[in-house]
Amino acid sequence: MTPPSISKTRSNYCISICNRMLSNFDLEELSEHYGFPLTQVLMKDEMKSLKASKHAIYIINLQSSSQGNGTHWLALVVRFNNKYFCCESFGVLLPKEVIAFCKRIPKSYLGYNDFAFQNIKAETCGWFAVGLLIYLQNHPDRDLYDACGDYIKIFSYDTTKNNTVLKAYFRKLPKSKGCPLINKLYSEK
C-alpha cells in the first residue's frame, strides 16, 4: 500500500490503514461531484473559532486536531429558520463542541438522531453523512427534521444490513456513475 499524499497547506484527516474511510479531501470532492453546498469539513475542536451561521453545512470529525488524523464523521446542517440537525451514524450523544456551537444562535433548535445505523466495524460514517446531504439537496422544500427522519428511516435497526442499504442508495443516484470515490464504498463489507 502506498502512503497517501499530504498537502502542505491543509491537513488530510481520516487516513485509514485500509484506505476506505473518507478523508476531508474525499468529502470535499464528493460535495463537488454530487453538488451539495458544503460549508466546511473540520475537526470538532475547530468549531470554537467558527462564526455562527444561520445557513451552513458542515461535516465534522469527532477527534480533535491535536489528537490525530480523525476517527469518525458526522454531518451538521443549519437552516435559516434556526433549525440545526446533526446526523451521527452511531446514534450517540453529540460532542459538547457541537452543542456549544449550536447554542450560539439564540432561539435555535438542535435535532439529532439517537438511532444507530452504522455498524461498529464499518468505516462508512462519511458516506452516511454525505448520503444525508444529498437527500436534503434533493428535498429542499421539506422541513429539515422531517427530511432527515425520512433519510434515517431507510436504514435498519440491524446495523449489519445497512452497508448494503447505503450502497443501494448510492447506486440509485445517477451521479454515482463516474464517481471514482464510489469504489471506496463498494469495497466496504
Short mmCIF file of N, CA and C in Angstrom, two decimals:
data_model
loop_
_atom_site.label_atom_id
_atom_site.label_comp_id
_atom_site.label_asym_id
_atom_site.label_seq_id
_atom_site.Cartn_x
_atom_site.Cartn_y
_atom_site.Cartn_z
N MET A 1 0.85 -1.17 0.00
CA MET A 1 0.00 0.00 0.00
C MET A 1 0.90 1.24 0.00
N THR A 2 0.63 2.15 -0.89
CA THR A 2 1.42 3.38 -0.94
C THR A 2 0.79 4.41 -0.03
N PRO A 3 1.60 5.19 0.65
CA PRO A 3 1.03 6.20 1.54
C PRO A 3 0.34 7.29 0.74
N PRO A 4 -0.74 7.88 1.30
CA PRO A 4 -1.41 8.97 0.59
C PRO A 4 -0.54 10.21 0.57
N SER A 5 -0.75 11.03 -0.44
CA SER A 5 -0.01 12.28 -0.49
C SER A 5 -0.65 13.27 0.46
N ILE A 6 0.16 14.10 1.05
CA ILE A 6 -0.33 15.09 2.01
C ILE A 6 -0.08 16.48 1.46
N SER A 7 -1.11 17.30 1.49
CA SER A 7 -0.98 18.68 1.06
C SER A 7 -0.21 19.46 2.11
N LYS A 8 0.59 20.40 1.69
CA LYS A 8 1.35 21.21 2.63
C LYS A 8 0.50 22.32 3.24
N THR A 9 -0.65 22.61 2.64
CA THR A 9 -1.44 23.72 3.14
C THR A 9 -2.65 23.28 3.95
N ARG A 10 -3.05 22.03 3.81
CA ARG A 10 -4.22 21.56 4.56
C ARG A 10 -3.92 20.19 5.15
N SER A 11 -4.54 19.89 6.28
CA SER A 11 -4.39 18.57 6.89
C SER A 11 -5.28 17.58 6.16
N ASN A 12 -4.84 16.35 6.08
CA ASN A 12 -5.64 15.29 5.49
C ASN A 12 -6.16 14.44 6.64
N TYR A 13 -7.39 14.68 7.02
CA TYR A 13 -7.99 13.99 8.14
C TYR A 13 -8.48 12.60 7.72
N CYS A 14 -8.52 11.71 8.66
CA CYS A 14 -9.10 10.38 8.49
C CYS A 14 -8.41 9.54 7.45
N ILE A 15 -7.11 9.43 7.53
CA ILE A 15 -6.40 8.48 6.69
C ILE A 15 -6.52 7.13 7.38
N SER A 16 -7.13 6.19 6.71
CA SER A 16 -7.35 4.88 7.31
C SER A 16 -6.32 3.90 6.78
N ILE A 17 -5.92 2.96 7.61
CA ILE A 17 -4.95 1.95 7.18
C ILE A 17 -5.48 1.17 5.99
N CYS A 18 -6.74 0.82 6.01
CA CYS A 18 -7.28 0.06 4.88
C CYS A 18 -7.74 0.99 3.76
N ASN A 19 -7.60 2.28 3.94
CA ASN A 19 -7.85 3.28 2.90
C ASN A 19 -9.29 3.33 2.42
N ARG A 20 -10.26 2.94 3.26
CA ARG A 20 -11.67 3.02 2.87
C ARG A 20 -12.38 4.19 3.52
N MET A 21 -11.93 4.60 4.69
CA MET A 21 -12.58 5.72 5.36
C MET A 21 -12.30 6.99 4.57
N LEU A 22 -13.30 7.83 4.46
CA LEU A 22 -13.16 9.04 3.66
C LEU A 22 -12.31 10.08 4.38
N SER A 23 -11.48 10.76 3.63
CA SER A 23 -10.69 11.87 4.17
C SER A 23 -11.46 13.17 3.98
N ASN A 24 -10.97 14.24 4.54
CA ASN A 24 -11.60 15.54 4.32
C ASN A 24 -11.56 15.91 2.84
N PHE A 25 -10.49 15.54 2.14
CA PHE A 25 -10.41 15.82 0.70
C PHE A 25 -11.47 15.03 -0.06
N ASP A 26 -11.67 13.76 0.33
CA ASP A 26 -12.71 12.94 -0.30
C ASP A 26 -14.09 13.57 -0.10
N LEU A 27 -14.36 14.03 1.10
CA LEU A 27 -15.66 14.64 1.40
C LEU A 27 -15.88 15.90 0.57
N GLU A 28 -14.85 16.71 0.42
CA GLU A 28 -14.96 17.91 -0.41
C GLU A 28 -15.18 17.53 -1.88
N GLU A 29 -14.49 16.50 -2.34
CA GLU A 29 -14.67 16.03 -3.72
C GLU A 29 -16.09 15.50 -3.94
N LEU A 30 -16.61 14.76 -2.97
CA LEU A 30 -17.98 14.25 -3.09
C LEU A 30 -18.99 15.38 -3.10
N SER A 31 -18.74 16.44 -2.32
CA SER A 31 -19.61 17.61 -2.33
C SER A 31 -19.66 18.23 -3.72
N GLU A 32 -18.49 18.37 -4.33
CA GLU A 32 -18.45 18.92 -5.69
C GLU A 32 -19.12 17.99 -6.69
N HIS A 33 -18.86 16.69 -6.57
CA HIS A 33 -19.41 15.73 -7.54
C HIS A 33 -20.93 15.69 -7.47
N TYR A 34 -21.48 15.61 -6.25
CA TYR A 34 -22.93 15.49 -6.10
C TYR A 34 -23.63 16.85 -6.04
N GLY A 35 -22.86 17.93 -5.90
CA GLY A 35 -23.42 19.27 -5.99
C GLY A 35 -24.11 19.79 -4.73
N PHE A 36 -23.81 19.24 -3.58
CA PHE A 36 -24.39 19.83 -2.37
C PHE A 36 -23.40 20.85 -1.81
N PRO A 37 -23.92 21.96 -1.29
CA PRO A 37 -23.05 23.05 -0.84
C PRO A 37 -22.46 22.77 0.55
N LEU A 38 -21.24 22.36 0.59
CA LEU A 38 -20.56 22.05 1.84
C LEU A 38 -19.83 23.30 2.31
N THR A 39 -20.16 23.78 3.49
CA THR A 39 -19.52 24.98 4.03
C THR A 39 -18.09 24.69 4.46
N GLN A 40 -17.91 23.58 5.21
CA GLN A 40 -16.58 23.28 5.70
C GLN A 40 -16.52 21.85 6.24
N VAL A 41 -15.34 21.24 6.11
CA VAL A 41 -15.01 19.97 6.75
C VAL A 41 -13.99 20.31 7.83
N LEU A 42 -14.25 19.89 9.06
CA LEU A 42 -13.36 20.29 10.14
C LEU A 42 -13.36 19.28 11.29
N MET A 43 -12.42 19.45 12.19
CA MET A 43 -12.32 18.67 13.40
C MET A 43 -13.14 19.38 14.49
N LYS A 44 -13.63 18.61 15.47
CA LYS A 44 -14.57 19.19 16.44
C LYS A 44 -13.99 20.38 17.21
N ASP A 45 -12.71 20.37 17.53
CA ASP A 45 -12.14 21.49 18.29
C ASP A 45 -12.04 22.76 17.46
N GLU A 46 -12.09 22.64 16.15
CA GLU A 46 -12.03 23.81 15.27
C GLU A 46 -13.35 24.58 15.23
N MET A 47 -14.40 24.01 15.82
CA MET A 47 -15.70 24.69 15.84
C MET A 47 -15.67 25.93 16.74
N LYS A 48 -14.76 25.96 17.71
CA LYS A 48 -14.67 27.10 18.62
C LYS A 48 -14.42 28.40 17.86
N SER A 49 -13.65 28.32 16.79
CA SER A 49 -13.29 29.52 16.04
C SER A 49 -14.27 29.85 14.92
N LEU A 50 -15.28 29.00 14.71
CA LEU A 50 -16.26 29.26 13.65
C LEU A 50 -17.23 30.35 14.08
N LYS A 51 -17.57 31.19 13.15
CA LYS A 51 -18.62 32.17 13.38
C LYS A 51 -19.96 31.45 13.18
N ALA A 52 -20.87 31.64 14.10
CA ALA A 52 -22.19 31.01 13.98
C ALA A 52 -22.88 31.51 12.72
N SER A 53 -23.54 30.61 12.05
CA SER A 53 -24.19 30.93 10.78
C SER A 53 -25.65 30.50 10.84
N LYS A 54 -26.48 31.19 10.09
CA LYS A 54 -27.89 30.80 10.04
C LYS A 54 -28.18 29.84 8.89
N HIS A 55 -27.18 29.56 8.07
CA HIS A 55 -27.36 28.58 7.00
C HIS A 55 -25.98 28.03 6.64
N ALA A 56 -25.78 26.75 6.92
CA ALA A 56 -24.48 26.15 6.65
C ALA A 56 -24.59 24.63 6.68
N ILE A 57 -23.60 23.99 6.07
CA ILE A 57 -23.49 22.53 6.09
C ILE A 57 -22.06 22.19 6.44
N TYR A 58 -21.90 21.44 7.53
CA TYR A 58 -20.58 21.04 7.99
C TYR A 58 -20.49 19.52 8.06
N ILE A 59 -19.32 19.00 7.80
CA ILE A 59 -19.01 17.62 8.14
C ILE A 59 -17.87 17.71 9.16
N ILE A 60 -18.11 17.13 10.33
CA ILE A 60 -17.23 17.32 11.48
C ILE A 60 -16.65 15.98 11.90
N ASN A 61 -15.35 15.98 12.19
CA ASN A 61 -14.72 14.79 12.72
C ASN A 61 -14.73 14.87 14.23
N LEU A 62 -15.00 13.75 14.88
CA LEU A 62 -15.14 13.74 16.33
C LEU A 62 -13.82 13.72 17.09
N GLN A 63 -12.72 13.71 16.39
CA GLN A 63 -11.43 13.79 17.06
C GLN A 63 -10.94 15.22 16.99
N SER A 64 -10.22 15.65 18.01
CA SER A 64 -9.61 16.98 17.99
C SER A 64 -8.38 16.98 17.10
N SER A 65 -8.09 18.11 16.50
CA SER A 65 -6.97 18.20 15.56
C SER A 65 -5.63 17.91 16.22
N SER A 66 -5.52 18.11 17.52
CA SER A 66 -4.26 17.85 18.22
C SER A 66 -4.09 16.38 18.61
N GLN A 67 -5.15 15.58 18.40
CA GLN A 67 -5.10 14.19 18.82
C GLN A 67 -4.80 13.21 17.70
N GLY A 68 -4.87 13.61 16.46
CA GLY A 68 -4.61 12.68 15.37
C GLY A 68 -5.26 13.08 14.08
N ASN A 69 -5.39 12.11 13.18
CA ASN A 69 -5.93 12.35 11.84
C ASN A 69 -7.43 12.16 11.73
N GLY A 70 -8.09 11.77 12.80
CA GLY A 70 -9.55 11.66 12.76
C GLY A 70 -10.04 10.25 12.99
N THR A 71 -11.28 10.17 13.47
CA THR A 71 -11.85 8.88 13.82
C THR A 71 -13.23 8.64 13.23
N HIS A 72 -14.09 9.65 13.20
CA HIS A 72 -15.50 9.43 12.86
C HIS A 72 -16.12 10.74 12.40
N TRP A 73 -16.88 10.67 11.30
CA TRP A 73 -17.51 11.86 10.73
C TRP A 73 -18.98 11.95 11.12
N LEU A 74 -19.49 13.17 11.26
CA LEU A 74 -20.92 13.42 11.38
C LEU A 74 -21.25 14.65 10.56
N ALA A 75 -22.53 14.79 10.21
CA ALA A 75 -22.98 15.95 9.42
C ALA A 75 -23.80 16.87 10.32
N LEU A 76 -23.59 18.18 10.17
CA LEU A 76 -24.36 19.19 10.88
C LEU A 76 -24.93 20.14 9.83
N VAL A 77 -26.25 20.26 9.83
CA VAL A 77 -26.95 21.12 8.86
C VAL A 77 -27.62 22.24 9.64
N VAL A 78 -27.44 23.48 9.16
CA VAL A 78 -28.05 24.66 9.78
C VAL A 78 -28.95 25.28 8.72
N ARG A 79 -30.21 25.50 9.08
CA ARG A 79 -31.16 26.13 8.16
C ARG A 79 -31.55 27.51 8.65
N PHE A 80 -32.06 28.35 7.74
CA PHE A 80 -32.38 29.75 8.01
C PHE A 80 -33.34 29.94 9.19
N ASN A 81 -34.20 28.99 9.44
CA ASN A 81 -35.20 29.14 10.49
C ASN A 81 -34.67 28.69 11.86
N ASN A 82 -33.34 28.79 12.06
CA ASN A 82 -32.69 28.43 13.32
C ASN A 82 -32.82 26.95 13.68
N LYS A 83 -33.01 26.13 12.67
CA LYS A 83 -33.06 24.69 12.91
C LYS A 83 -31.70 24.08 12.57
N TYR A 84 -31.23 23.25 13.47
CA TYR A 84 -29.99 22.51 13.29
C TYR A 84 -30.35 21.03 13.31
N PHE A 85 -29.67 20.25 12.49
CA PHE A 85 -29.79 18.80 12.62
C PHE A 85 -28.40 18.19 12.52
N CYS A 86 -28.11 17.30 13.45
CA CYS A 86 -26.83 16.62 13.48
C CYS A 86 -27.07 15.13 13.26
N CYS A 87 -26.47 14.61 12.21
CA CYS A 87 -26.58 13.19 11.86
C CYS A 87 -25.32 12.47 12.32
N GLU A 88 -25.46 11.65 13.34
CA GLU A 88 -24.36 10.89 13.92
C GLU A 88 -24.71 9.42 13.76
N SER A 89 -24.03 8.73 12.86
CA SER A 89 -24.45 7.39 12.44
C SER A 89 -24.36 6.31 13.51
N PHE A 90 -23.65 6.56 14.60
CA PHE A 90 -23.65 5.62 15.72
C PHE A 90 -24.77 5.93 16.71
N GLY A 91 -25.45 7.06 16.54
CA GLY A 91 -26.58 7.40 17.40
C GLY A 91 -26.19 7.74 18.83
N VAL A 92 -24.96 8.18 19.03
CA VAL A 92 -24.50 8.51 20.39
C VAL A 92 -24.72 9.99 20.67
N LEU A 93 -24.54 10.37 21.93
CA LEU A 93 -24.68 11.78 22.30
C LEU A 93 -23.68 12.63 21.53
N LEU A 94 -24.10 13.81 21.21
CA LEU A 94 -23.25 14.72 20.44
C LEU A 94 -22.14 15.28 21.31
N PRO A 95 -21.00 15.56 20.70
CA PRO A 95 -19.91 16.17 21.47
C PRO A 95 -20.29 17.57 21.95
N LYS A 96 -19.73 17.95 23.07
CA LYS A 96 -20.04 19.26 23.67
C LYS A 96 -19.69 20.40 22.72
N GLU A 97 -18.68 20.22 21.86
CA GLU A 97 -18.29 21.28 20.92
C GLU A 97 -19.41 21.56 19.91
N VAL A 98 -20.11 20.53 19.48
CA VAL A 98 -21.22 20.70 18.54
C VAL A 98 -22.38 21.40 19.23
N ILE A 99 -22.70 20.95 20.43
CA ILE A 99 -23.80 21.56 21.18
C ILE A 99 -23.51 23.03 21.48
N ALA A 100 -22.29 23.33 21.92
CA ALA A 100 -21.91 24.73 22.22
C ALA A 100 -22.01 25.60 20.97
N PHE A 101 -21.59 25.06 19.83
CA PHE A 101 -21.68 25.81 18.58
C PHE A 101 -23.14 26.15 18.26
N CYS A 102 -24.02 25.19 18.41
CA CYS A 102 -25.43 25.39 18.08
C CYS A 102 -26.11 26.38 19.03
N LYS A 103 -25.64 26.47 20.25
CA LYS A 103 -26.22 27.39 21.23
C LYS A 103 -25.87 28.85 20.95
N ARG A 104 -24.93 29.09 20.06
CA ARG A 104 -24.51 30.48 19.79
C ARG A 104 -25.60 31.29 19.10
N ILE A 105 -26.52 30.65 18.43
CA ILE A 105 -27.62 31.37 17.77
C ILE A 105 -28.82 31.32 18.71
N PRO A 106 -29.29 32.48 19.17
CA PRO A 106 -30.43 32.49 20.09
C PRO A 106 -31.66 31.85 19.45
N LYS A 107 -32.42 31.17 20.27
CA LYS A 107 -33.67 30.53 19.85
C LYS A 107 -33.46 29.50 18.75
N SER A 108 -32.32 28.84 18.78
CA SER A 108 -32.08 27.78 17.79
C SER A 108 -32.55 26.45 18.35
N TYR A 109 -32.83 25.53 17.47
CA TYR A 109 -33.32 24.21 17.84
C TYR A 109 -32.40 23.17 17.23
N LEU A 110 -31.90 22.26 18.06
CA LEU A 110 -30.99 21.22 17.60
C LEU A 110 -31.69 19.87 17.63
N GLY A 111 -31.82 19.28 16.46
CA GLY A 111 -32.34 17.93 16.36
C GLY A 111 -31.19 16.99 16.06
N TYR A 112 -31.30 15.75 16.49
CA TYR A 112 -30.27 14.75 16.22
C TYR A 112 -30.90 13.37 16.30
N ASN A 113 -30.22 12.41 15.72
CA ASN A 113 -30.72 11.04 15.77
C ASN A 113 -30.09 10.32 16.95
N ASP A 114 -30.88 9.45 17.57
CA ASP A 114 -30.35 8.59 18.62
C ASP A 114 -30.43 7.14 18.18
N PHE A 115 -30.58 6.95 16.89
CA PHE A 115 -30.72 5.64 16.26
C PHE A 115 -29.39 5.29 15.60
N ALA A 116 -28.81 4.19 16.01
CA ALA A 116 -27.54 3.75 15.40
C ALA A 116 -27.83 2.99 14.12
N PHE A 117 -27.30 3.48 13.01
CA PHE A 117 -27.48 2.77 11.75
C PHE A 117 -26.16 2.36 11.13
N GLN A 118 -25.04 2.75 11.71
CA GLN A 118 -23.74 2.29 11.23
C GLN A 118 -23.23 1.17 12.13
N ASN A 119 -22.76 0.11 11.51
CA ASN A 119 -22.16 -0.99 12.27
C ASN A 119 -20.84 -0.53 12.86
N ILE A 120 -20.56 -0.95 14.06
CA ILE A 120 -19.36 -0.52 14.77
C ILE A 120 -18.07 -0.90 14.03
N LYS A 121 -18.12 -1.95 13.21
CA LYS A 121 -16.93 -2.40 12.47
C LYS A 121 -16.80 -1.73 11.10
N ALA A 122 -17.80 -0.96 10.70
CA ALA A 122 -17.79 -0.34 9.37
C ALA A 122 -17.08 1.01 9.41
N GLU A 123 -16.56 1.41 8.27
CA GLU A 123 -15.89 2.71 8.12
C GLU A 123 -16.67 3.60 7.16
N THR A 124 -17.97 3.61 7.32
CA THR A 124 -18.85 4.30 6.37
C THR A 124 -19.48 5.57 6.92
N CYS A 125 -18.98 6.08 8.03
CA CYS A 125 -19.58 7.27 8.65
C CYS A 125 -19.66 8.45 7.68
N GLY A 126 -18.59 8.68 6.93
CA GLY A 126 -18.59 9.77 5.96
C GLY A 126 -19.64 9.58 4.88
N TRP A 127 -19.83 8.32 4.46
CA TRP A 127 -20.84 8.03 3.43
C TRP A 127 -22.25 8.27 3.95
N PHE A 128 -22.51 7.92 5.21
CA PHE A 128 -23.83 8.20 5.79
C PHE A 128 -24.07 9.71 5.84
N ALA A 129 -23.05 10.47 6.21
CA ALA A 129 -23.17 11.93 6.26
C ALA A 129 -23.43 12.50 4.86
N VAL A 130 -22.66 12.06 3.89
CA VAL A 130 -22.84 12.53 2.51
C VAL A 130 -24.22 12.13 1.99
N GLY A 131 -24.65 10.93 2.29
CA GLY A 131 -25.97 10.48 1.87
C GLY A 131 -27.07 11.40 2.37
N LEU A 132 -26.98 11.81 3.63
CA LEU A 132 -27.97 12.74 4.18
C LEU A 132 -27.94 14.06 3.43
N LEU A 133 -26.75 14.58 3.17
CA LEU A 133 -26.65 15.88 2.50
C LEU A 133 -27.19 15.83 1.07
N ILE A 134 -26.99 14.73 0.39
CA ILE A 134 -27.57 14.54 -0.94
C ILE A 134 -29.09 14.47 -0.83
N TYR A 135 -29.57 13.72 0.15
CA TYR A 135 -31.02 13.59 0.36
C TYR A 135 -31.65 14.96 0.60
N LEU A 136 -31.03 15.76 1.47
CA LEU A 136 -31.57 17.09 1.74
C LEU A 136 -31.54 17.99 0.51
N GLN A 137 -30.50 17.86 -0.28
CA GLN A 137 -30.42 18.65 -1.51
C GLN A 137 -31.54 18.27 -2.47
N ASN A 138 -31.88 16.99 -2.51
CA ASN A 138 -32.94 16.52 -3.40
C ASN A 138 -34.34 16.80 -2.86
N HIS A 139 -34.44 17.26 -1.62
CA HIS A 139 -35.73 17.58 -1.00
C HIS A 139 -35.64 18.95 -0.31
N PRO A 140 -35.34 20.01 -1.07
CA PRO A 140 -35.05 21.32 -0.46
C PRO A 140 -36.24 21.99 0.22
N ASP A 141 -37.45 21.66 -0.19
CA ASP A 141 -38.62 22.33 0.37
C ASP A 141 -39.21 21.62 1.57
N ARG A 142 -38.67 20.49 1.91
CA ARG A 142 -39.17 19.73 3.06
C ARG A 142 -38.67 20.33 4.37
N ASP A 143 -39.44 20.15 5.41
CA ASP A 143 -38.99 20.52 6.75
C ASP A 143 -37.71 19.75 7.06
N LEU A 144 -36.73 20.42 7.64
CA LEU A 144 -35.43 19.81 7.91
C LEU A 144 -35.57 18.53 8.72
N TYR A 145 -36.32 18.57 9.80
CA TYR A 145 -36.42 17.40 10.67
C TYR A 145 -37.17 16.25 9.99
N ASP A 146 -38.21 16.57 9.24
CA ASP A 146 -38.95 15.52 8.53
C ASP A 146 -38.07 14.85 7.48
N ALA A 147 -37.34 15.66 6.72
CA ALA A 147 -36.48 15.10 5.67
C ALA A 147 -35.36 14.25 6.28
N CYS A 148 -34.74 14.73 7.35
CA CYS A 148 -33.68 13.93 7.99
C CYS A 148 -34.25 12.63 8.54
N GLY A 149 -35.42 12.70 9.13
CA GLY A 149 -36.07 11.49 9.64
C GLY A 149 -36.35 10.50 8.53
N ASP A 150 -36.81 10.99 7.38
CA ASP A 150 -37.08 10.09 6.25
C ASP A 150 -35.81 9.42 5.73
N TYR A 151 -34.72 10.17 5.69
CA TYR A 151 -33.44 9.57 5.27
C TYR A 151 -33.03 8.47 6.24
N ILE A 152 -33.09 8.75 7.51
CA ILE A 152 -32.67 7.78 8.52
C ILE A 152 -33.56 6.54 8.51
N LYS A 153 -34.83 6.71 8.17
CA LYS A 153 -35.77 5.58 8.15
C LYS A 153 -35.46 4.55 7.06
N ILE A 154 -34.62 4.88 6.09
CA ILE A 154 -34.30 3.88 5.07
C ILE A 154 -33.37 2.80 5.62
N PHE A 155 -32.80 3.04 6.81
CA PHE A 155 -31.86 2.09 7.41
C PHE A 155 -32.55 1.22 8.45
N SER A 156 -31.93 0.11 8.73
CA SER A 156 -32.47 -0.92 9.62
C SER A 156 -31.89 -0.79 11.02
N TYR A 157 -32.61 -1.34 12.00
CA TYR A 157 -32.04 -1.47 13.34
C TYR A 157 -30.90 -2.48 13.35
N ASP A 158 -30.91 -3.37 12.38
CA ASP A 158 -29.83 -4.36 12.24
C ASP A 158 -28.69 -3.70 11.45
N THR A 159 -27.72 -3.16 12.16
CA THR A 159 -26.66 -2.38 11.51
C THR A 159 -25.81 -3.20 10.55
N THR A 160 -25.84 -4.53 10.66
CA THR A 160 -25.06 -5.35 9.73
C THR A 160 -25.63 -5.29 8.32
N LYS A 161 -26.88 -4.88 8.19
CA LYS A 161 -27.52 -4.80 6.86
C LYS A 161 -27.37 -3.42 6.22
N ASN A 162 -26.97 -2.43 6.98
CA ASN A 162 -27.05 -1.06 6.49
C ASN A 162 -25.98 -0.65 5.49
N ASN A 163 -24.84 -1.33 5.45
CA ASN A 163 -23.90 -1.02 4.37
C ASN A 163 -24.50 -1.41 3.03
N THR A 164 -25.25 -2.50 2.99
CA THR A 164 -25.93 -2.91 1.76
C THR A 164 -26.99 -1.87 1.38
N VAL A 165 -27.73 -1.39 2.35
CA VAL A 165 -28.75 -0.35 2.10
C VAL A 165 -28.08 0.93 1.60
N LEU A 166 -26.97 1.30 2.23
CA LEU A 166 -26.24 2.51 1.83
C LEU A 166 -25.71 2.40 0.40
N LYS A 167 -25.14 1.24 0.07
CA LYS A 167 -24.64 1.03 -1.30
C LYS A 167 -25.78 1.13 -2.31
N ALA A 168 -26.93 0.55 -1.98
CA ALA A 168 -28.09 0.61 -2.88
C ALA A 168 -28.56 2.05 -3.05
N TYR A 169 -28.54 2.81 -1.97
CA TYR A 169 -28.93 4.23 -2.03
C TYR A 169 -28.04 4.98 -3.03
N PHE A 170 -26.73 4.78 -2.94
CA PHE A 170 -25.81 5.48 -3.84
C PHE A 170 -25.91 4.95 -5.27
N ARG A 171 -26.16 3.65 -5.43
CA ARG A 171 -26.28 3.10 -6.79
C ARG A 171 -27.46 3.70 -7.53
N LYS A 172 -28.51 4.07 -6.80
CA LYS A 172 -29.70 4.65 -7.42
C LYS A 172 -29.50 6.10 -7.86
N LEU A 173 -28.46 6.73 -7.35
CA LEU A 173 -28.21 8.12 -7.70
C LEU A 173 -27.52 8.19 -9.06
N PRO A 174 -28.11 8.88 -10.03
CA PRO A 174 -27.49 8.95 -11.36
C PRO A 174 -26.06 9.47 -11.33
N LYS A 175 -25.76 10.39 -10.44
CA LYS A 175 -24.42 10.98 -10.40
C LYS A 175 -23.37 10.02 -9.85
N SER A 176 -23.79 8.88 -9.30
CA SER A 176 -22.80 7.93 -8.77
C SER A 176 -21.98 7.29 -9.88
N LYS A 177 -22.58 7.18 -11.06
CA LYS A 177 -21.81 6.67 -12.20
C LYS A 177 -20.74 7.70 -12.54
N GLY A 178 -19.52 7.26 -12.66
CA GLY A 178 -18.44 8.17 -12.98
C GLY A 178 -17.79 8.82 -11.76
N CYS A 179 -18.18 8.40 -10.57
CA CYS A 179 -17.57 8.94 -9.36
C CYS A 179 -16.48 7.98 -8.90
N PRO A 180 -15.21 8.35 -9.04
CA PRO A 180 -14.13 7.43 -8.69
C PRO A 180 -14.13 7.02 -7.22
N LEU A 181 -14.59 7.87 -6.34
CA LEU A 181 -14.57 7.55 -4.91
C LEU A 181 -15.60 6.50 -4.52
N ILE A 182 -16.57 6.25 -5.37
CA ILE A 182 -17.65 5.32 -5.02
C ILE A 182 -17.10 3.92 -4.76
N ASN A 183 -15.95 3.59 -5.34
CA ASN A 183 -15.36 2.27 -5.11
C ASN A 183 -14.95 2.07 -3.66
N LYS A 184 -14.65 3.16 -2.94
CA LYS A 184 -14.36 3.04 -1.51
C LYS A 184 -15.57 2.49 -0.77
N LEU A 185 -16.75 2.98 -1.15
CA LEU A 185 -17.97 2.50 -0.51
C LEU A 185 -18.26 1.06 -0.93
N TYR A 186 -18.15 0.79 -2.22
CA TYR A 186 -18.49 -0.56 -2.71
C TYR A 186 -17.54 -1.63 -2.21
N SER A 187 -16.31 -1.24 -1.80
CA SER A 187 -15.38 -2.22 -1.27
C SER A 187 -15.62 -2.52 0.21
N GLU A 188 -16.46 -1.73 0.87
CA GLU A 188 -16.79 -1.93 2.27
C GLU A 188 -17.73 -3.13 2.40
N LYS A 189 -17.46 -4.00 3.36
CA LYS A 189 -18.31 -5.20 3.54
C LYS A 189 -19.57 -4.91 4.27
#
